[in-house]
Every structure is written in structure tokens, then in C-alpha cells.
C-alpha positions as YAML, in Angstrom:
chain: A
units: angstrom
residues:
- id: 1
  name: UNK
  ca: [-10.43, 8.44, 5.60]
- id: 2
  name: UNK
  ca: [-8.87, 7.36, 2.18]
- id: 3
  name: UNK
  ca: [-6.75, 10.30, 1.92]
- id: 4
  name: UNK
  ca: [-5.11, 9.55, 5.84]
- id: 5
  name: UNK
  ca: [-3.23, 6.59, 4.42]
- id: 6
  name: UNK
  ca: [-0.81, 8.79, 2.65]
- id: 7
  name: UNK
  ca: [-0.18, 10.42, 6.16]
- id: 8
  name: UNK
  ca: [-0.09, 7.01, 7.90]
- id: 9
  name: UNK
  ca: [2.54, 5.54, 5.50]
- id: 10
  name: UNK
  ca: [4.59, 8.73, 5.70]
- id: 11
  name: UNK
  ca: [4.48, 8.55, 9.76]
- id: 12
  name: UNK
  ca: [5.18, 4.69, 9.77]
- id: 13
  name: UNK
  ca: [7.85, 5.01, 6.77]
- id: 14
  name: UNK
  ca: [9.86, 7.80, 8.93]
- id: 15
  name: UNK
  ca: [9.71, 5.66, 12.20]
- id: 16
  name: UNK
  ca: [10.94, 2.48, 10.24]
- id: 17
  name: UNK
  ca: [13.72, 4.71, 8.60]
- id: 18
  name: UNK
  ca: [14.78, 6.60, 11.77]
- id: 19
  name: UNK
  ca: [15.02, 9.68, 9.00]
- id: 20
  name: UNK
  ca: [12.80, 12.85, 8.00]
- id: 21
  name: UNK
  ca: [10.86, 12.07, 5.00]
- id: 22
  name: UNK
  ca: [13.22, 14.12, 2.38]
- id: 23
  name: UNK
  ca: [14.89, 11.08, 0.52]
- id: 24
  name: UNK
  ca: [17.83, 11.22, -1.52]
- id: 25
  name: UNK
  ca: [15.87, 10.60, -4.88]
- id: 26
  name: UNK
  ca: [14.99, 8.06, -7.25]
- id: 27
  name: UNK
  ca: [11.69, 6.10, -6.95]
- id: 28
  name: UNK
  ca: [8.42, 8.08, -6.68]
- id: 29
  name: UNK
  ca: [6.36, 4.96, -5.30]
- id: 30
  name: UNK
  ca: [2.62, 4.71, -5.68]
- id: 31
  name: UNK
  ca: [0.89, 1.91, -3.58]
- id: 32
  name: UNK
  ca: [-2.32, 1.11, -5.29]
- id: 33
  name: UNK
  ca: [-5.10, -1.31, -4.71]
- id: 34
  name: UNK
  ca: [-7.06, -2.94, -1.71]
- id: 35
  name: UNK
  ca: [-6.51, -3.97, 2.12]
- id: 36
  name: UNK
  ca: [-2.96, -5.94, 1.55]
- id: 37
  name: UNK
  ca: [-1.49, -2.56, 0.01]
- id: 38
  name: UNK
  ca: [-3.31, -0.48, 2.84]
- id: 39
  name: UNK
  ca: [-1.98, -2.75, 5.30]
- id: 40
  name: UNK
  ca: [-4.41, -4.16, 7.24]
- id: 41
  name: UNK
  ca: [-3.82, -6.69, 10.00]
- id: 42
  name: UNK
  ca: [-5.46, -9.97, 10.73]
- id: 43
  name: UNK
  ca: [-7.65, -8.29, 13.14]
- id: 44
  name: UNK
  ca: [-9.10, -4.91, 11.31]
- id: 45
  name: UNK
  ca: [-6.46, -2.70, 12.15]
- id: 46
  name: UNK
  ca: [-4.08, -0.90, 9.87]
- id: 47
  name: UNK
  ca: [-0.19, -0.66, 10.12]
- id: 48
  name: UNK
  ca: [2.90, -1.30, 8.29]
- id: 49
  name: UNK
  ca: [2.21, -3.77, 5.10]
- id: 50
  name: UNK
  ca: [4.47, -5.14, 2.32]
- id: 51
  name: UNK
  ca: [4.16, -1.33, 0.54]
- id: 52
  name: UNK
  ca: [5.64, 0.02, 3.78]
- id: 53
  name: UNK
  ca: [8.31, -2.56, 3.83]
- id: 54
  name: UNK
  ca: [8.95, -1.95, 0.31]
- id: 55
  name: UNK
  ca: [9.21, 1.86, 0.96]
- id: 56
  name: UNK
  ca: [11.30, 0.79, 3.90]
- id: 57
  name: UNK
  ca: [14.17, -1.14, 2.01]
- id: 58
  name: UNK
  ca: [14.34, 1.73, -0.85]
- id: 59
  name: UNK
  ca: [14.77, 4.35, 1.32]
- id: 60
  name: UNK
  ca: [17.30, 2.37, 3.47]
- id: 61
  name: UNK
  ca: [19.16, 2.32, -0.07]
- id: 62
  name: UNK
  ca: [18.54, 6.24, -0.87]
- id: 63
  name: UNK
  ca: [16.36, 4.82, -3.96]
- id: 64
  name: UNK
  ca: [13.05, 6.54, -2.40]
- id: 65
  name: UNK
  ca: [11.89, 10.24, -3.51]
- id: 66
  name: UNK
  ca: [8.32, 9.60, -2.24]
- id: 67
  name: UNK
  ca: [5.93, 7.24, -1.02]
- id: 68
  name: UNK
  ca: [2.37, 6.60, -0.74]
- id: 69
  name: UNK
  ca: [-0.68, 4.62, -0.27]
- id: 70
  name: UNK
  ca: [-3.53, 6.93, -0.64]
- id: 71
  name: UNK
  ca: [-4.86, 5.16, -3.46]
- id: 72
  name: UNK
  ca: [-5.10, 1.93, -1.58]
- id: 73
  name: UNK
  ca: [-8.16, 1.19, 0.39]
- id: 74
  name: UNK
  ca: [-9.77, -1.72, 2.44]
- id: 75
  name: UNK
  ca: [-12.30, -3.67, 0.82]
- id: 76
  name: UNK
  ca: [-11.45, -2.50, -2.60]
- id: 77
  name: UNK
  ca: [-12.27, -4.34, -5.88]
- id: 78
  name: UNK
  ca: [-11.06, -4.20, -9.14]
- id: 79
  name: UNK
  ca: [-13.96, -1.92, -10.19]
- id: 80
  name: UNK
  ca: [-13.24, 0.21, -7.00]
- id: 81
  name: UNK
  ca: [-9.32, 0.70, -7.79]
- id: 82
  name: UNK
  ca: [-10.25, 1.58, -11.49]
- id: 83
  name: UNK
  ca: [-12.52, 4.24, -10.17]
- id: 84
  name: UNK
  ca: [-9.83, 5.24, -7.98]
- id: 85
  name: UNK
  ca: [-7.08, 5.68, -10.82]
- id: 86
  name: UNK
  ca: [-9.31, 7.72, -12.81]
- id: 87
  name: UNK
  ca: [-10.24, 10.05, -9.92]
- id: 88
  name: UNK
  ca: [-9.02, 13.52, -10.45]
- id: 89
  name: UNK
  ca: [-7.36, 12.96, -7.11]
- id: 90
  name: UNK
  ca: [-4.85, 10.74, -8.53]
- id: 91
  name: UNK
  ca: [-4.02, 12.21, -11.33]
- id: 92
  name: UNK
  ca: [-1.40, 14.57, -9.76]
- id: 93
  name: UNK
  ca: [0.30, 11.32, -7.82]
- id: 94
  name: UNK
  ca: [0.21, 9.28, -11.05]
- id: 95
  name: UNK
  ca: [1.78, 11.48, -13.33]
- id: 96
  name: UNK
  ca: [5.00, 11.92, -11.54]
- id: 97
  name: UNK
  ca: [5.00, 8.11, -10.38]
- id: 98
  name: UNK
  ca: [8.04, 5.81, -11.21]
- id: 99
  name: UNK
  ca: [6.93, 2.87, -9.47]
- id: 100
  name: UNK
  ca: [3.61, 1.71, -8.86]
- id: 101
  name: UNK
  ca: [2.60, -2.06, -7.06]
- id: 102
  name: UNK
  ca: [-1.15, -3.10, -7.71]
- id: 103
  name: UNK
  ca: [-3.09, -5.31, -5.40]
- id: 104
  name: UNK
  ca: [-6.41, -6.16, -6.89]
- id: 105
  name: UNK
  ca: [-8.72, -8.79, -7.73]
- id: 106
  name: UNK
  ca: [-9.00, -10.92, -4.46]
- id: 107
  name: UNK
  ca: [-12.17, -8.93, -3.30]
- id: 108
  name: UNK
  ca: [-13.85, -9.95, -6.25]
- id: 109
  name: UNK
  ca: [-13.43, -13.46, -5.72]
- id: 110
  name: UNK
  ca: [-13.31, -14.01, -1.66]
- id: 111
  name: UNK
  ca: [-16.32, -12.13, -1.11]
- id: 112
  name: UNK
  ca: [-18.18, -14.98, -2.84]
- id: 113
  name: UNK
  ca: [-16.65, -17.72, -0.51]
- id: 114
  name: UNK
  ca: [-18.78, -18.80, 2.46]
- id: 115
  name: UNK
  ca: [-16.13, -19.69, 5.13]
- id: 116
  name: UNK
  ca: [-17.01, -21.70, 8.67]
- id: 117
  name: UNK
  ca: [-13.52, -21.20, 10.44]
- id: 118
  name: UNK
  ca: [-15.01, -23.33, 13.20]
- id: 119
  name: UNK
  ca: [-16.05, -26.21, 10.94]
- id: 120
  name: UNK
  ca: [-13.07, -25.67, 8.48]
- id: 121
  name: UNK
  ca: [-15.09, -25.59, 5.79]
- id: 122
  name: UNK
  ca: [-15.48, -23.24, 2.34]
- id: 123
  name: UNK
  ca: [-18.56, -23.00, -0.37]
- id: 124
  name: UNK
  ca: [-18.69, -20.98, -3.29]
- id: 125
  name: UNK
  ca: [-20.89, -20.99, -6.40]
- id: 126
  name: UNK
  ca: [-18.82, -21.71, -9.45]
- id: 127
  name: UNK
  ca: [-21.34, -19.47, -11.51]
- id: 128
  name: UNK
  ca: [-20.74, -16.45, -9.76]
- id: 129
  name: UNK
  ca: [-16.98, -17.11, -9.35]
- id: 130
  name: UNK
  ca: [-16.51, -17.20, -13.25]
- id: 131
  name: UNK
  ca: [-18.57, -13.90, -13.54]
- id: 132
  name: UNK
  ca: [-16.47, -12.34, -10.80]
- id: 133
  name: UNK
  ca: [-13.09, -13.49, -12.53]
- id: 134
  name: UNK
  ca: [-14.19, -12.34, -15.92]
- id: 135
  name: UNK
  ca: [-15.04, -9.14, -14.64]
- id: 136
  name: UNK
  ca: [-11.90, -8.99, -12.72]
- id: 137
  name: UNK
  ca: [-9.89, -9.78, -16.13]
- id: 138
  name: UNK
  ca: [-11.61, -6.71, -17.84]
- id: 139
  name: UNK
  ca: [-11.01, -4.39, -15.02]
- id: 140
  name: UNK
  ca: [-7.44, -5.30, -14.69]
- id: 141
  name: UNK
  ca: [-7.26, -4.48, -18.52]
- id: 142
  name: UNK
  ca: [-8.80, -0.96, -18.10]
- id: 143
  name: UNK
  ca: [-6.82, -0.18, -14.90]
- id: 144
  name: UNK
  ca: [-2.96, -1.30, -16.62]
- id: 145
  name: UNK
  ca: [-4.24, 0.75, -19.71]
- id: 146
  name: UNK
  ca: [-5.11, 3.63, -17.65]
- id: 147
  name: UNK
  ca: [-1.90, 3.51, -15.67]
- id: 148
  name: UNK
  ca: [0.12, 3.70, -19.25]
- id: 149
  name: UNK
  ca: [-1.63, 7.07, -19.98]
- id: 150
  name: UNK
  ca: [-2.18, 8.45, -16.44]
- id: 151
  name: UNK
  ca: [1.53, 7.32, -14.91]
- id: 152
  name: UNK
  ca: [3.77, 7.48, -18.46]
- id: 153
  name: UNK
  ca: [7.00, 7.43, -16.19]
- id: 154
  name: UNK
  ca: [5.85, 4.40, -14.20]
- id: 155
  name: UNK
  ca: [7.30, 0.68, -14.09]
- id: 156
  name: UNK
  ca: [4.13, -1.35, -12.59]
- id: 157
  name: UNK
  ca: [3.85, -4.21, -10.69]
- id: 158
  name: UNK
  ca: [1.08, -6.28, -10.37]
- id: 159
  name: UNK
  ca: [0.52, -8.48, -7.11]
- id: 160
  name: UNK
  ca: [-0.31, -11.57, -6.95]
- id: 161
  name: UNK
  ca: [-2.23, -13.54, -4.15]
- id: 162
  name: UNK
  ca: [-1.95, -16.05, -1.71]
- id: 163
  name: UNK
  ca: [-4.34, -18.97, -0.60]
- id: 164
  name: UNK
  ca: [-5.86, -17.25, 2.24]
- id: 165
  name: UNK
  ca: [-7.62, -20.43, 4.16]
- id: 166
  name: UNK
  ca: [-4.82, -22.45, 5.43]
- id: 167
  name: UNK
  ca: [-6.79, -23.47, 8.79]
- id: 168
  name: UNK
  ca: [-9.50, -25.20, 6.85]
- id: 169
  name: UNK
  ca: [-9.61, -29.27, 6.40]
- id: 170
  name: UNK
  ca: [-7.44, -30.42, 4.02]
- id: 171
  name: UNK
  ca: [-10.17, -31.35, 1.71]
- id: 172
  name: UNK
  ca: [-12.07, -28.17, 1.30]
- id: 173
  name: UNK
  ca: [-9.17, -26.32, 0.16]
- id: 174
  name: UNK
  ca: [-8.79, -27.84, -3.80]
- id: 175
  name: UNK
  ca: [-11.85, -26.13, -4.81]
- id: 176
  name: UNK
  ca: [-11.22, -22.57, -3.63]
- id: 177
  name: UNK
  ca: [-7.38, -22.94, -4.47]
- id: 178
  name: UNK
  ca: [-8.23, -23.40, -7.86]
- id: 179
  name: UNK
  ca: [-10.00, -20.57, -8.21]
- id: 180
  name: UNK
  ca: [-7.25, -18.64, -6.62]
- id: 181
  name: UNK
  ca: [-4.81, -19.87, -9.13]
- id: 182
  name: UNK
  ca: [-7.39, -18.65, -12.06]
- id: 183
  name: UNK
  ca: [-7.59, -15.19, -10.38]
- id: 184
  name: UNK
  ca: [-3.21, -15.39, -10.50]
- id: 185
  name: UNK
  ca: [-3.30, -16.76, -13.90]
- id: 186
  name: UNK
  ca: [-5.60, -13.46, -15.10]
- id: 187
  name: UNK
  ca: [-3.38, -11.08, -13.36]
- id: 188
  name: UNK
  ca: [-0.09, -12.58, -14.75]
- id: 189
  name: UNK
  ca: [-1.60, -12.82, -18.35]
- id: 190
  name: UNK
  ca: [-3.16, -9.12, -18.19]
- id: 191
  name: UNK
  ca: [0.08, -7.84, -16.60]
- id: 192
  name: UNK
  ca: [2.38, -9.29, -19.28]
- id: 193
  name: UNK
  ca: [0.03, -8.16, -22.05]
- id: 194
  name: UNK
  ca: [0.07, -4.60, -20.64]
- id: 195
  name: UNK
  ca: [3.79, -4.82, -20.50]
- id: 196
  name: UNK
  ca: [3.64, -4.73, -16.56]
- id: 197
  name: UNK
  ca: [5.56, -7.35, -14.13]
- id: 198
  name: UNK
  ca: [3.66, -9.97, -12.34]
- id: 199
  name: UNK
  ca: [4.84, -10.76, -8.65]
- id: 200
  name: UNK
  ca: [4.40, -14.30, -7.60]
- id: 201
  name: UNK
  ca: [3.06, -14.15, -4.06]
- id: 202
  name: UNK
  ca: [1.57, -17.57, -3.77]
- id: 203
  name: UNK
  ca: [4.79, -19.41, -3.70]
- id: 204
  name: UNK
  ca: [5.93, -18.11, -0.69]
- id: 205
  name: UNK
  ca: [2.60, -18.80, 1.12]
- id: 206
  name: UNK
  ca: [1.52, -22.33, -0.03]
- id: 207
  name: UNK
  ca: [-1.64, -23.88, 1.18]
- id: 208
  name: UNK
  ca: [-0.31, -24.23, 4.82]
- id: 209
  name: UNK
  ca: [0.82, -20.74, 5.73]
- id: 210
  name: UNK
  ca: [-0.60, -20.76, 9.53]
- id: 211
  name: UNK
  ca: [2.61, -18.85, 10.72]
- id: 212
  name: UNK
  ca: [1.70, -16.03, 8.20]
- id: 213
  name: UNK
  ca: [-2.13, -15.94, 8.66]
- id: 214
  name: UNK
  ca: [-2.90, -16.25, 12.71]
- id: 215
  name: UNK
  ca: [-6.45, -15.73, 12.61]
- id: 216
  name: UNK
  ca: [-8.61, -18.15, 11.58]
- id: 217
  name: UNK
  ca: [-11.50, -15.57, 10.49]
- id: 218
  name: UNK
  ca: [-9.48, -13.39, 8.93]
- id: 219
  name: UNK
  ca: [-7.54, -13.42, 5.71]
- id: 220
  name: UNK
  ca: [-5.00, -10.68, 6.20]
- id: 221
  name: UNK
  ca: [-1.29, -11.55, 7.29]
- id: 222
  name: UNK
  ca: [0.95, -10.56, 9.96]
- id: 223
  name: UNK
  ca: [4.05, -8.77, 9.82]
- id: 224
  name: UNK
  ca: [6.04, -12.05, 8.63]
- id: 225
  name: UNK
  ca: [3.42, -12.54, 5.87]
- id: 226
  name: UNK
  ca: [3.65, -8.90, 4.47]
- id: 227
  name: UNK
  ca: [7.41, -9.34, 4.87]
- id: 228
  name: UNK
  ca: [7.33, -12.49, 2.35]
- id: 229
  name: UNK
  ca: [5.23, -10.32, 0.24]
- id: 230
  name: UNK
  ca: [7.56, -7.40, 0.02]
- id: 231
  name: UNK
  ca: [10.34, -9.99, -0.74]
- id: 232
  name: UNK
  ca: [8.67, -11.48, -3.30]
- id: 233
  name: UNK
  ca: [8.42, -7.83, -5.07]
- id: 234
  name: UNK
  ca: [11.47, -7.10, -3.94]
- id: 235
  name: UNK
  ca: [13.21, -10.21, -5.90]
- id: 236
  name: UNK
  ca: [11.47, -9.70, -9.03]
- id: 237
  name: UNK
  ca: [12.26, -5.80, -8.81]
- id: 238
  name: UNK
  ca: [15.93, -6.03, -8.54]
- id: 239
  name: UNK
  ca: [16.44, -9.82, -10.12]
- id: 240
  name: UNK
  ca: [17.97, -11.31, -6.99]
- id: 241
  name: UNK
  ca: [17.13, -12.12, -3.10]
- id: 242
  name: UNK
  ca: [19.91, -9.00, -2.36]
- id: 243
  name: UNK
  ca: [17.48, -6.75, -1.40]
- id: 244
  name: UNK
  ca: [15.51, -9.21, 1.05]
- id: 245
  name: UNK
  ca: [14.16, -7.90, 4.28]
- id: 246
  name: UNK
  ca: [15.44, -9.98, 7.28]
- id: 247
  name: UNK
  ca: [12.75, -10.54, 10.25]
- id: 248
  name: UNK
  ca: [14.96, -8.69, 12.67]
- id: 249
  name: UNK
  ca: [14.81, -5.56, 10.27]
- id: 250
  name: UNK
  ca: [10.68, -5.37, 10.58]
- id: 251
  name: UNK
  ca: [9.66, -2.51, 12.80]
- id: 252
  name: UNK
  ca: [7.57, -2.93, 15.93]
- id: 253
  name: UNK
  ca: [3.97, -3.36, 15.49]
- id: 254
  name: UNK
  ca: [2.10, -0.07, 15.85]
- id: 255
  name: UNK
  ca: [-1.55, -1.09, 14.70]
- id: 256
  name: UNK
  ca: [-4.35, 1.86, 14.49]
- id: 257
  name: UNK
  ca: [-7.95, 1.05, 14.61]
- id: 258
  name: UNK
  ca: [-10.36, 2.53, 12.18]
- id: 259
  name: UNK
  ca: [-11.98, 4.71, 15.10]
- id: 260
  name: UNK
  ca: [-7.94, 6.10, 15.91]
- id: 261
  name: UNK
  ca: [-7.32, 6.78, 12.04]
- id: 262
  name: UNK
  ca: [-10.62, 8.88, 12.12]
- id: 263
  name: UNK
  ca: [-9.30, 10.93, 14.94]
- id: 264
  name: UNK
  ca: [-6.05, 11.34, 13.24]
- id: 265
  name: UNK
  ca: [-7.53, 12.56, 10.65]
- id: 266
  name: UNK
  ca: [-9.45, 14.97, 12.47]
- id: 267
  name: UNK
  ca: [-6.52, 16.30, 13.91]
- id: 268
  name: UNK
  ca: [-4.62, 16.18, 10.67]
- id: 269
  name: UNK
  ca: [-7.27, 18.71, 8.97]
- id: 270
  name: UNK
  ca: [-6.60, 21.07, 12.01]
- id: 271
  name: UNK
  ca: [-2.91, 20.70, 11.72]
- id: 272
  name: UNK
  ca: [-2.53, 21.47, 8.10]
- id: 273
  name: UNK
  ca: [-4.44, 24.51, 8.43]
- id: 274
  name: UNK
  ca: [-1.83, 25.81, 10.82]
- id: 275
  name: UNK
  ca: [0.75, 24.35, 8.64]
- id: 276
  name: UNK
  ca: [-0.65, 26.45, 5.63]
- id: 277
  name: UNK
  ca: [0.04, 29.38, 7.93]
- id: 278
  name: UNK
  ca: [3.71, 28.23, 8.73]
- id: 279
  name: UNK
  ca: [4.64, 27.44, 5.41]
- id: 280
  name: UNK
  ca: [3.70, 31.23, 4.25]
- id: 281
  name: UNK
  ca: [5.60, 32.56, 6.73]
- id: 282
  name: UNK
  ca: [8.75, 30.31, 6.04]
- id: 283
  name: UNK
  ca: [8.82, 31.10, 2.36]
- id: 284
  name: UNK
  ca: [8.40, 34.98, 3.28]
- id: 285
  name: UNK
  ca: [11.30, 34.63, 6.00]
- id: 286
  name: UNK
  ca: [13.64, 32.61, 3.44]
- id: 287
  name: UNK
  ca: [12.76, 35.21, 0.40]
- id: 288
  name: UNK
  ca: [13.15, 38.37, 2.87]
- id: 289
  name: UNK
  ca: [15.94, 37.72, 5.31]
- id: 290
  name: UNK
  ca: [17.41, 34.28, 4.01]
- id: 291
  name: UNK
  ca: [18.42, 30.78, 5.51]
- id: 292
  name: UNK
  ca: [19.76, 32.16, 8.88]
- id: 293
  name: UNK
  ca: [16.14, 33.17, 9.79]
- id: 294
  name: UNK
  ca: [14.42, 30.02, 8.24]
- id: 295
  name: UNK
  ca: [16.51, 27.73, 9.99]
- id: 296
  name: UNK
  ca: [15.75, 29.59, 13.38]
- id: 297
  name: UNK
  ca: [11.92, 29.56, 12.65]
- id: 298
  name: UNK
  ca: [12.47, 25.64, 11.80]
- id: 299
  name: UNK
  ca: [13.76, 25.22, 15.18]
- id: 300
  name: UNK
  ca: [10.88, 26.75, 16.93]
- id: 301
  name: UNK
  ca: [8.23, 24.65, 15.01]
- id: 302
  name: UNK
  ca: [9.86, 21.90, 16.20]
- id: 303
  name: UNK
  ca: [9.45, 22.96, 19.87]
- id: 304
  name: UNK
  ca: [6.02, 23.55, 19.14]
- id: 305
  name: UNK
  ca: [5.26, 20.01, 18.22]
- id: 306
  name: UNK
  ca: [3.86, 20.45, 14.77]
- id: 307
  name: UNK
  ca: [4.73, 17.22, 12.70]
- id: 308
  name: UNK
  ca: [7.64, 17.87, 10.24]
- id: 309
  name: UNK
  ca: [6.26, 15.08, 7.65]
- id: 310
  name: UNK
  ca: [2.89, 17.82, 7.35]
- id: 311
  name: UNK
  ca: [5.88, 20.43, 5.70]
- id: 312
  name: UNK
  ca: [6.92, 19.69, 2.23]
- id: 313
  name: UNK
  ca: [10.73, 20.76, 2.73]
- id: 314
  name: UNK
  ca: [12.07, 20.52, -0.30]
- id: 315
  name: UNK
  ca: [10.03, 23.36, -1.35]
- id: 316
  name: UNK
  ca: [12.02, 25.32, 0.58]
- id: 317
  name: UNK
  ca: [15.42, 23.55, 0.43]
- id: 318
  name: UNK
  ca: [15.31, 22.97, -3.73]
- id: 319
  name: UNK
  ca: [13.37, 26.22, -5.26]
...
């Protein structure tokens, strides 16, 4: 299912831009990390998230060559992200990356927080938290070191985190917020030491962001929350608010349950086998008969219903 996030991201981006997946050229953008990078909703579904919105804005400006969130997955800790970066699957993606965002660290910390949403209380063990934050520091150091080697062309941005419990009693916020501030400080320090850029997300949310975090029992933001995250990145990326995404520019929500995603994966695997045959045929047609025959075959494929985002058009156009 992890690989399918790349396909889902391509579909979402194509819908948001209203264009095909072949862009002008500039950034090869890879979203790396946890459920926020993957676009998890407050209701345990997957939809467009801050990484999709970043890609949407860059695509609208003609500054996006490729985008994938294949290396992002819900539940990932910094240890999981490190393992993902070191995987053979990631190597090909990372070596061509020019832009990487990293969301990692929240799951190291928040899985230790005991939440009672009905009572509005939070509890955690300071000893466990200290250990988890120290491991997050070590893992983030390794993640950024690996990215320097595996993605030598990439500008890396480390995303900070927001306070995820705006609905708890005010007296309960201070202790957990202090641990989150520590995590953000660690992420900022490791980013600066590695020559990466830290993105401050915390200030856009504050301690009372109930409008961005609507589910009392869930820590994931809605579209407006993800818009705030995307805009925090875009401001850091561009040095101004010129690229900020307005609420009116957001796509309509189109969440997918994990069961639906699994079904999409099963369907995609069948279609990819069909596409491999079609791609071979197209290359043969182009090489033997030229572009007129190629265009006619493309029309037939469109009529057949095969999703165009599964085909690597640039192979045929640029070679």
C-alpha cells in the first residue's frame, strides 16, 4: 500500500491542476515522512494534504517536474523514515530529487501521550518522553545525513509540528506543549546543522486551533490546517507570502478509506500490466511509423479508459 501513495498523489494533483501529469520543468519534489506528509484526514482517511497543496502551487507556477509522496506513510516514526530513506526503493527517487520535505518526529512523541478527549486530559511519562526525543534527535541526524548522500541535488526542508490537542482543558496543555516545543527545537537544530531549512508550523496553529483540528479524538488537520502548513512552507521556500494558497483555491475534499486505497492498488496492479504492453506498442509505433500513428494510438487509449497518469509520456516525447 505504501507505493500507492505515489499514484494517489498523481491523481490528486492532476485533479487540482486540471492538467496532465507532464509539467514544464523545475522541481522534482519528494514528500517524505509520516501521516501528515501522506495527507491523513481527521477521520482516518487519506486525501490531499500539505504536500499535495505545495505541489499544486508549484505546478500552477510551471515549477514542478515531478511529485510523489510514495515515501510517506501514516504512523511512521523517525526510525521508520530513516529505514525508508535507506531502502533500495527510495534510491531512484532520491537521486533525482531537487526538493524534499520531511515530516518526522511527532509519532515518536505523541504515541507516549495518553489522551482522554471526553475529560479533556493529557498524561505522559517524562522519562519515556526524554528517551523518545533523544532517539528522534539521533534518527533525524542520520536521516539528513543520508539525504545529503542520496539526494545530492535536493534542497531539504524539515517541517515542524503544531500543538495537536486544542480541545483539552487549558491547564492540561502546558506540559505536553512543552515537550512539543522541545521536539521542534530538536528538528530546527538538526536541520540547521545539516544545512537544511526548518519550517515553523507551530505559530500558524497556536494552542487553540480547533478550526484546523476538528476531531476531538484525532490529531490530524482538515484542509484548512493543511493549507496553513503548506503556506508556512511556501513562505519559507520563497521568502515572502506571494505564493500563499487561499481558501478559495483548495480542491474539494475527496477522501479515501484505507479499504478503498487497497482496492485502488489491486486495480492499479492489473492496469499497470496492461500499460506495460501498451507502452511497448507505442514505442514500436513511434519508432517505425512516426508521430502520426503514435497520436492515433493515444486517442484509442484515451477512449479505452486507461488512466493517462499511468503512462510515462515524457519517454515518448523527449527521447
